[in-house]
mmCIF file of C-alpha atoms in Angstrom:
data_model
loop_
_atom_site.group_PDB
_atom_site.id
_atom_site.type_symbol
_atom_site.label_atom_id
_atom_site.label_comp_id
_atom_site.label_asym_id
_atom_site.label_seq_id
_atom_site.Cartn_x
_atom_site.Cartn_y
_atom_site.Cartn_z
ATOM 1 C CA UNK A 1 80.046 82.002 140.890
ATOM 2 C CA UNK A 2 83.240 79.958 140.119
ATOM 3 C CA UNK A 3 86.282 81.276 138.854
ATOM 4 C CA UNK A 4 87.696 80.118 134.926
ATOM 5 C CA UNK A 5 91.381 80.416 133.910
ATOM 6 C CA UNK A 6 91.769 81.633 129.886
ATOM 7 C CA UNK A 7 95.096 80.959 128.968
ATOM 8 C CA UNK A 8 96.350 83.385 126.073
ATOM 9 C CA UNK A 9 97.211 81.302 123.178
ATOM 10 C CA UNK A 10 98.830 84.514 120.993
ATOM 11 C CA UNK A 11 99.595 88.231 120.281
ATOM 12 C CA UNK A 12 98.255 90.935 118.258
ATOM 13 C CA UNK A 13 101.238 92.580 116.097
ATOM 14 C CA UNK A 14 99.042 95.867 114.682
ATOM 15 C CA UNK A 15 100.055 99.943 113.895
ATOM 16 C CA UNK A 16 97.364 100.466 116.434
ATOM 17 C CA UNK A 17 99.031 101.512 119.943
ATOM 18 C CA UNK A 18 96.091 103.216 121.838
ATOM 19 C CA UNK A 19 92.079 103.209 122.127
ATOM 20 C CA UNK A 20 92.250 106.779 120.645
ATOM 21 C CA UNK A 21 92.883 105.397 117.464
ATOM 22 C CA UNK A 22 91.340 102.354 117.125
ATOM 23 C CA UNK A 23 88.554 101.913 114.639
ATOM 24 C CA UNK A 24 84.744 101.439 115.591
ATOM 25 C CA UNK A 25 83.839 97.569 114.376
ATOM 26 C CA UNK A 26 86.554 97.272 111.677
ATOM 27 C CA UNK A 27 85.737 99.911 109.931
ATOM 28 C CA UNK A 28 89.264 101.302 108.797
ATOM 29 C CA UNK A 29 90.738 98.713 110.568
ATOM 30 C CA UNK A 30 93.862 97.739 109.329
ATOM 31 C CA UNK A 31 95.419 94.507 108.935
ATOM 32 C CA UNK A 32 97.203 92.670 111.475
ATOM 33 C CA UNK A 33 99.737 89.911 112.544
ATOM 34 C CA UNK A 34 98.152 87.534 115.176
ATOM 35 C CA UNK A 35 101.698 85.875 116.604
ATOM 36 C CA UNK A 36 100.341 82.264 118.302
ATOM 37 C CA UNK A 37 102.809 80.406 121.169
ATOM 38 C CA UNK A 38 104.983 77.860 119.423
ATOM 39 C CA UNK A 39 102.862 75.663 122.022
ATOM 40 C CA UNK A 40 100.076 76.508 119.520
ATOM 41 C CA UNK A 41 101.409 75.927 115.924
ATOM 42 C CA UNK A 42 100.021 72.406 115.303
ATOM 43 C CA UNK A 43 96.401 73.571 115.685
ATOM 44 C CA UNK A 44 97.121 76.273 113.089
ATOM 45 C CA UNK A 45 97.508 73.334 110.670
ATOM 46 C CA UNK A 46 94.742 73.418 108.528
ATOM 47 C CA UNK A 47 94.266 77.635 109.102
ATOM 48 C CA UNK A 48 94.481 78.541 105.027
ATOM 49 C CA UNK A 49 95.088 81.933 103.529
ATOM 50 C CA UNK A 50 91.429 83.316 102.236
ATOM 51 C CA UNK A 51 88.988 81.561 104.668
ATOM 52 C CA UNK A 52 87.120 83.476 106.973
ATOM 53 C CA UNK A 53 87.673 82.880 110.589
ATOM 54 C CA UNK A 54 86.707 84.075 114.388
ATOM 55 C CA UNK A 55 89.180 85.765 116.987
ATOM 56 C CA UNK A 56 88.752 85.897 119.809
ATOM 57 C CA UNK A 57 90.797 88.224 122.009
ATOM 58 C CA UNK A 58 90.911 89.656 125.891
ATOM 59 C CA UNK A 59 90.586 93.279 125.570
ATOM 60 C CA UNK A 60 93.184 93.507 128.301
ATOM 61 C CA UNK A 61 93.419 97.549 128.536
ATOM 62 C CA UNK A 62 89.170 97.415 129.006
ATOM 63 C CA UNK A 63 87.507 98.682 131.909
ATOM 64 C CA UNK A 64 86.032 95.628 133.858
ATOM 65 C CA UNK A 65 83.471 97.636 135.797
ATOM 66 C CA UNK A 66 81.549 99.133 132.952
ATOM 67 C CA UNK A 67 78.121 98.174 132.728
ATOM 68 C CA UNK A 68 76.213 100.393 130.627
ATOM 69 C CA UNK A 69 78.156 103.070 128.017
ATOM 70 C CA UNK A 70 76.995 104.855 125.066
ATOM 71 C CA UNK A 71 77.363 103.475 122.006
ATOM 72 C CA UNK A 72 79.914 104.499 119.391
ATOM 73 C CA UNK A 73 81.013 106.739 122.444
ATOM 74 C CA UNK A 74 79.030 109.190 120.830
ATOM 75 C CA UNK A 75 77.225 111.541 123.254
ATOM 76 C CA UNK A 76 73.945 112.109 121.022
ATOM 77 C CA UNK A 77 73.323 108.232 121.806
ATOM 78 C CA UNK A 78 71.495 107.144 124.905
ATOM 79 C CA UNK A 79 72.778 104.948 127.509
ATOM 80 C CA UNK A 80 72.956 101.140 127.156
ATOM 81 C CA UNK A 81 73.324 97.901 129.091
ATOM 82 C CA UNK A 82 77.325 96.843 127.276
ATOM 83 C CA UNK A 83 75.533 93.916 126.898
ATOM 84 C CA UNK A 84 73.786 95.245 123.874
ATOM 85 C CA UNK A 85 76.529 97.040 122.593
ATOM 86 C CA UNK A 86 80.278 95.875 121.468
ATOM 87 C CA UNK A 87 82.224 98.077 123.647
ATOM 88 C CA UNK A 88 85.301 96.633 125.016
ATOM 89 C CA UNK A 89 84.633 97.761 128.129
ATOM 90 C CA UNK A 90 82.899 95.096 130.242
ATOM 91 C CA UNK A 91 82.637 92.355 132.957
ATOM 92 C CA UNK A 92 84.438 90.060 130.756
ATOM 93 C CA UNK A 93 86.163 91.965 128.105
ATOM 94 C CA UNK A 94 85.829 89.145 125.016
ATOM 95 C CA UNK A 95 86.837 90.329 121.497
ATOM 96 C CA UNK A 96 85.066 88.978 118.681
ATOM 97 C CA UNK A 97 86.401 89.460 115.532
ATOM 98 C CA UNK A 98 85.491 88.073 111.950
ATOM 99 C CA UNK A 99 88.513 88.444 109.778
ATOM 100 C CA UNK A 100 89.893 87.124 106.505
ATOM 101 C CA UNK A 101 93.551 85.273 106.660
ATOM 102 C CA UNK A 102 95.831 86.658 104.489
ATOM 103 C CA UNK A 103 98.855 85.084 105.026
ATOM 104 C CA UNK A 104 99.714 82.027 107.047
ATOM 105 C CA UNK A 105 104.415 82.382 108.057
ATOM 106 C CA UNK A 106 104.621 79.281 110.551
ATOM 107 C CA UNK A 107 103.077 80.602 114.105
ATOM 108 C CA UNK A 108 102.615 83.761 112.738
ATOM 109 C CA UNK A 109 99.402 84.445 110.854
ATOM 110 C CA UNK A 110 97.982 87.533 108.880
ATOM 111 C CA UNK A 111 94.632 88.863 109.373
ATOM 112 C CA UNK A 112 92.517 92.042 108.216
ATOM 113 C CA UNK A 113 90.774 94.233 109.247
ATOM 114 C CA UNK A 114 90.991 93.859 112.676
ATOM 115 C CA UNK A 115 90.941 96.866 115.253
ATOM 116 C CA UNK A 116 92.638 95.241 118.101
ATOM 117 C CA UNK A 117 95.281 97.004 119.803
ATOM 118 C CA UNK A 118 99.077 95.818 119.634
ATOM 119 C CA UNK A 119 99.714 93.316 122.405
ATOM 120 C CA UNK A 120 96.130 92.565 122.767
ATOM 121 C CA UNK A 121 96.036 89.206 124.236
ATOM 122 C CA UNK A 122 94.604 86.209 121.278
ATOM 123 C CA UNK A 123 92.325 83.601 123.296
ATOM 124 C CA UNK A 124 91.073 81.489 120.834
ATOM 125 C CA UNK A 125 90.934 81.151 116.645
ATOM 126 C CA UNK A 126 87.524 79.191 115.207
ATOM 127 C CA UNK A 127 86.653 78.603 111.621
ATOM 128 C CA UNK A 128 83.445 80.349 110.443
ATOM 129 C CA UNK A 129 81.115 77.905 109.302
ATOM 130 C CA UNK A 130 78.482 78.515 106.648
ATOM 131 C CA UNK A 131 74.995 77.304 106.912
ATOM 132 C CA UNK A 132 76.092 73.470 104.892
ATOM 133 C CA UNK A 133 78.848 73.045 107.377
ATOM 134 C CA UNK A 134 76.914 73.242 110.792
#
């Protein structure tokens, strides 16, 4: 198979420091800075406090050879393919995040809830689209 290069386009700024403490899917989460490359900052143009929108982070601190966990890391669960779960440990360790913008301060822009780790690597920022828009 070939080889792809992702290019981080941003930072997390969050209170979270360490897996331990990090939320299961948002819930809890807390809110978050997402800190784009100046590089970036025209194609946060249009990005408007109150709209809905898709992160997408690497889960760089994520165990790559994981392929089957259980979920919630609760023991009581049975073992699963990660591929039908949303642990960050996998092959390629993708965050997807819905998340409301709260604030938009040049390159920086506010999100919440989001249970990504500080320093966690921002790949890519989509609009959610509803069912008129696609």
């Amino acid at each position: 198979m070939d080889d792809y290069e992702l290019r981080p386009i941003g930072r997390v700024e969050s209170p979270l420091r360490d897996r331990a403490s990090a939320p299961k899917q948002g819930t809890g989460a807390p809110d978050a800075w997402v800190v784009f490359d100046p590089r970036y900052a025209e194609g946060l143009g249009d990005v408007e406090v109150g709209v809905d929108v898709l992160l997408l982070t690497w889960f760089d601190r994520a165990d790559r050879s994981v392929l089957a966990t259980r979920p919630r890391d609760d023991p009581a669960n049975p073992m699963t393919g990660v591929f039908s779960t949303r642990s960050p440990d996998r092959p390629n360790p993708i965050g997807l995040h819905r998340v409301r913008v709260l604030a938009v301060d040049g390159v920086r822009v506010r999100v919440g809830p989001l249970e990504a780790l500080d320093g966690t690597p921002v790949v890519d920022l989509k609009p959610v689209l509803d069912a008129a828009e696609r």
